[in-house]
mmCIF file of C-alpha atoms in Angstrom:
data_model
loop_
_atom_site.group_PDB
_atom_site.id
_atom_site.type_symbol
_atom_site.label_atom_id
_atom_site.label_comp_id
_atom_site.label_asym_id
_atom_site.label_seq_id
_atom_site.Cartn_x
_atom_site.Cartn_y
_atom_site.Cartn_z
ATOM 1 C CA MET A 201 5.872 13.149 -6.546
ATOM 2 C CA PRO A 202 3.235 14.028 -3.920
ATOM 3 C CA HIS A 203 3.748 13.047 -0.292
ATOM 4 C CA PRO A 204 1.179 10.533 1.033
ATOM 5 C CA LYS A 205 0.403 12.772 4.043
ATOM 6 C CA ARG A 206 -0.955 15.369 1.615
ATOM 7 C CA LEU A 207 -3.285 12.913 -0.145
ATOM 8 C CA PRO A 208 -6.673 11.587 1.008
ATOM 9 C CA THR A 209 -6.501 8.454 3.163
ATOM 10 C CA LEU A 210 -6.808 5.162 1.287
ATOM 11 C CA SER A 211 -9.676 2.776 1.979
ATOM 12 C CA ASP A 212 -8.882 -0.937 2.287
ATOM 13 C CA ALA A 213 -10.076 -1.556 -1.277
ATOM 14 C CA GLN A 214 -7.988 1.345 -2.608
ATOM 15 C CA LEU A 215 -4.927 0.094 -0.752
ATOM 16 C CA GLU A 216 -5.507 -3.331 -2.283
ATOM 17 C CA ILE A 217 -5.401 -1.753 -5.755
ATOM 18 C CA MET A 218 -2.349 0.339 -4.890
ATOM 19 C CA ASN A 219 -0.495 -2.803 -3.749
ATOM 20 C CA ILE A 220 -1.130 -4.376 -7.149
ATOM 21 C CA VAL A 221 0.044 -1.224 -8.947
ATOM 22 C CA TRP A 222 3.186 -1.012 -6.780
ATOM 23 C CA GLU A 223 3.934 -4.660 -7.482
ATOM 24 C CA LEU A 224 3.381 -4.551 -11.251
ATOM 25 C CA GLY A 225 4.550 -1.007 -12.041
ATOM 26 C CA GLU A 226 2.372 0.226 -14.891
ATOM 27 C CA VAL A 227 -1.006 -1.488 -15.268
ATOM 28 C CA ALA A 228 -4.209 -1.453 -17.227
ATOM 29 C CA VAL A 229 -7.577 -1.909 -15.536
ATOM 30 C CA GLY A 230 -7.622 -5.501 -16.829
ATOM 31 C CA ASP A 231 -4.362 -6.305 -15.020
ATOM 32 C CA VAL A 232 -5.809 -5.177 -11.702
ATOM 33 C CA LEU A 233 -9.105 -6.927 -12.417
ATOM 34 C CA ASP A 234 -7.273 -10.211 -13.077
ATOM 35 C CA ARG A 235 -5.426 -9.992 -9.750
ATOM 36 C CA LEU A 236 -8.437 -8.934 -7.686
ATOM 37 C CA SER A 237 -10.804 -11.495 -9.177
ATOM 38 C CA LYS A 238 -8.492 -14.273 -7.955
ATOM 39 C CA GLN A 239 -9.180 -13.058 -4.402
ATOM 40 C CA ARG A 240 -12.876 -12.083 -4.576
ATOM 41 C CA PRO A 241 -15.656 -11.305 -7.038
ATOM 42 C CA VAL A 242 -15.260 -7.852 -8.565
ATOM 43 C CA THR A 243 -16.491 -6.197 -11.763
ATOM 44 C CA ARG A 244 -14.429 -4.359 -14.345
ATOM 45 C CA ASN A 245 -16.605 -1.275 -13.865
ATOM 46 C CA THR A 246 -15.847 -1.187 -10.129
ATOM 47 C CA VAL A 247 -12.099 -1.510 -10.694
ATOM 48 C CA GLN A 248 -12.120 1.143 -13.410
ATOM 49 C CA THR A 249 -14.103 3.562 -11.219
ATOM 50 C CA MET A 250 -11.769 3.024 -8.262
ATOM 51 C CA MET A 251 -8.662 3.521 -10.383
ATOM 52 C CA THR A 252 -10.109 6.682 -11.926
ATOM 53 C CA ARG A 253 -10.846 8.026 -8.436
ATOM 54 C CA LEU A 254 -7.343 7.120 -7.239
ATOM 55 C CA SER A 255 -6.023 9.080 -10.190
ATOM 56 C CA GLU A 256 -8.273 12.068 -9.409
ATOM 57 C CA LYS A 257 -7.095 12.002 -5.780
ATOM 58 C CA GLY A 258 -3.432 12.010 -6.823
ATOM 59 C CA TRP A 259 -2.477 8.420 -5.939
ATOM 60 C CA LEU A 260 -2.182 7.288 -9.573
ATOM 61 C CA THR A 261 -1.127 8.873 -12.834
ATOM 62 C CA HIS A 262 -2.280 7.589 -16.186
ATOM 63 C CA ARG A 263 -1.522 7.815 -19.863
ATOM 64 C CA LYS A 264 -3.454 6.699 -22.882
ATOM 65 C CA GLN A 265 -2.096 3.877 -25.017
ATOM 66 C CA GLY A 266 -4.363 3.108 -27.934
ATOM 67 C CA ARG A 267 -7.852 2.707 -26.507
ATOM 68 C CA ALA A 268 -6.653 1.800 -23.000
ATOM 69 C CA PHE A 269 -5.288 3.794 -20.101
ATOM 70 C CA LEU A 270 -2.159 2.677 -18.287
ATOM 71 C CA PHE A 271 -1.861 3.629 -14.636
ATOM 72 C CA LYS A 272 1.123 3.866 -12.340
ATOM 73 C CA ALA A 273 1.623 4.998 -8.774
ATOM 74 C CA SER A 274 2.431 8.639 -8.199
ATOM 75 C CA VAL A 275 3.529 7.902 -4.628
ATOM 76 C CA ALA A 276 6.187 5.417 -3.516
ATOM 77 C CA ARG A 277 5.017 2.380 -1.572
ATOM 78 C CA ASP A 278 7.590 2.710 1.227
ATOM 79 C CA SER A 279 6.670 6.319 2.046
ATOM 80 C CA THR A 280 2.957 5.439 1.964
ATOM 81 C CA LEU A 281 3.445 2.500 4.315
ATOM 82 C CA ARG A 282 5.437 4.658 6.733
ATOM 83 C CA VAL A 283 2.581 7.159 6.855
ATOM 84 C CA LEU A 284 -0.015 4.392 7.348
ATOM 85 C CA VAL A 285 1.992 2.801 10.158
ATOM 86 C CA ASP A 286 2.590 6.187 11.805
ATOM 87 C CA ARG A 287 -1.165 6.877 11.736
ATOM 88 C CA LEU A 288 -1.906 3.424 13.157
ATOM 89 C CA VAL A 289 0.633 3.817 15.961
ATOM 90 C CA ASP A 290 -0.624 7.321 16.787
ATOM 91 C CA THR A 291 -4.345 6.501 16.723
ATOM 92 C CA ALA A 292 -4.630 2.875 17.849
ATOM 93 C CA PHE A 293 -1.616 2.665 20.170
ATOM 94 C CA SER A 294 -1.390 6.237 21.528
ATOM 95 C CA GLY A 295 1.998 6.706 19.877
ATOM 96 C CA SER A 296 3.503 3.485 21.264
ATOM 97 C CA ALA A 297 5.507 1.484 18.724
ATOM 98 C CA GLU A 298 5.947 -1.102 21.477
ATOM 99 C CA GLY A 299 2.159 -1.516 21.641
ATOM 100 C CA LEU A 300 2.027 -2.192 17.903
ATOM 101 C CA VAL A 301 4.819 -4.762 18.087
ATOM 102 C CA LEU A 302 3.192 -6.504 21.073
ATOM 103 C CA ALA A 303 -0.125 -6.680 19.221
ATOM 104 C CA ILE A 304 1.600 -8.289 16.238
ATOM 105 C CA LEU A 305 3.538 -10.764 18.363
ATOM 106 C CA GLU A 306 0.500 -11.756 20.429
ATOM 107 C CA GLY A 307 -1.727 -11.951 17.355
ATOM 108 C CA ARG A 308 0.301 -14.011 14.927
ATOM 109 C CA GLY A 309 3.803 -14.597 16.296
ATOM 110 C CA LEU A 310 6.985 -14.782 14.241
ATOM 111 C CA SER A 311 8.849 -17.447 12.356
ATOM 112 C CA ASP A 312 12.501 -17.979 13.282
ATOM 113 C CA GLU A 313 13.543 -16.242 10.045
ATOM 114 C CA GLU A 314 11.329 -13.230 10.750
ATOM 115 C CA ALA A 315 12.706 -12.987 14.287
ATOM 116 C CA VAL A 316 16.300 -12.914 13.012
ATOM 117 C CA ARG A 317 15.516 -10.227 10.424
ATOM 118 C CA ILE A 318 13.581 -8.137 12.944
ATOM 119 C CA ARG A 319 16.365 -8.352 15.544
ATOM 120 C CA LYS A 320 18.794 -7.036 12.928
ATOM 121 C CA LEU A 321 16.402 -4.208 11.991
ATOM 122 C CA ILE A 322 15.990 -3.274 15.663
ATOM 123 C CA ASN A 323 19.747 -3.236 16.215
ATOM 124 C CA ASP A 324 20.251 -1.089 13.116
ATOM 125 C CA ALA A 325 17.451 1.309 14.147
ATOM 126 C CA ARG A 326 18.583 1.919 17.728
ATOM 127 C CA LYS A 327 19.109 5.557 18.514
ATOM 128 C CA PRO A 328 22.510 6.379 20.045
ATOM 129 C CA THR A 329 22.277 7.036 23.777
#
C-alpha cells in the first residue's frame, strides 16, 4: 500500500471522490456518480475520467468485473487525512497545531458532545513531561 506522502496531492474534487470510495469500499463509476450528483451536477464522463486518473496516480486500484471496472482505495483514509492535516498545519499555520484548533473553534465552534470527545483525545495525546 503506497504512503500518501509519496502520491500526488489530491484536488478538492479528487478528495470528494476518495471520501466516497473510502466510505463504500469497492465502487463502480455509477456508485460515485450517484453520490456526487446528489450534491452537484456532474457527468458520468467526468467521474470516470477522474477515477481513471486517480488510479493512474496510485490513489485507486481497479479490477474488471464483466463490462465494468470496480475501484477501491489503495491508500487508507486515516493516513491520508494525517498527511493532509500535517500539510495544512505546516503551510497555513506555520507548524502550529494550536493555530489550527483556534481557527476551527473561532470559525464554527463545538457542540457539547464534540467538546467532551476532543477533551478526551487531548488527554490521551498528551506527551509525558
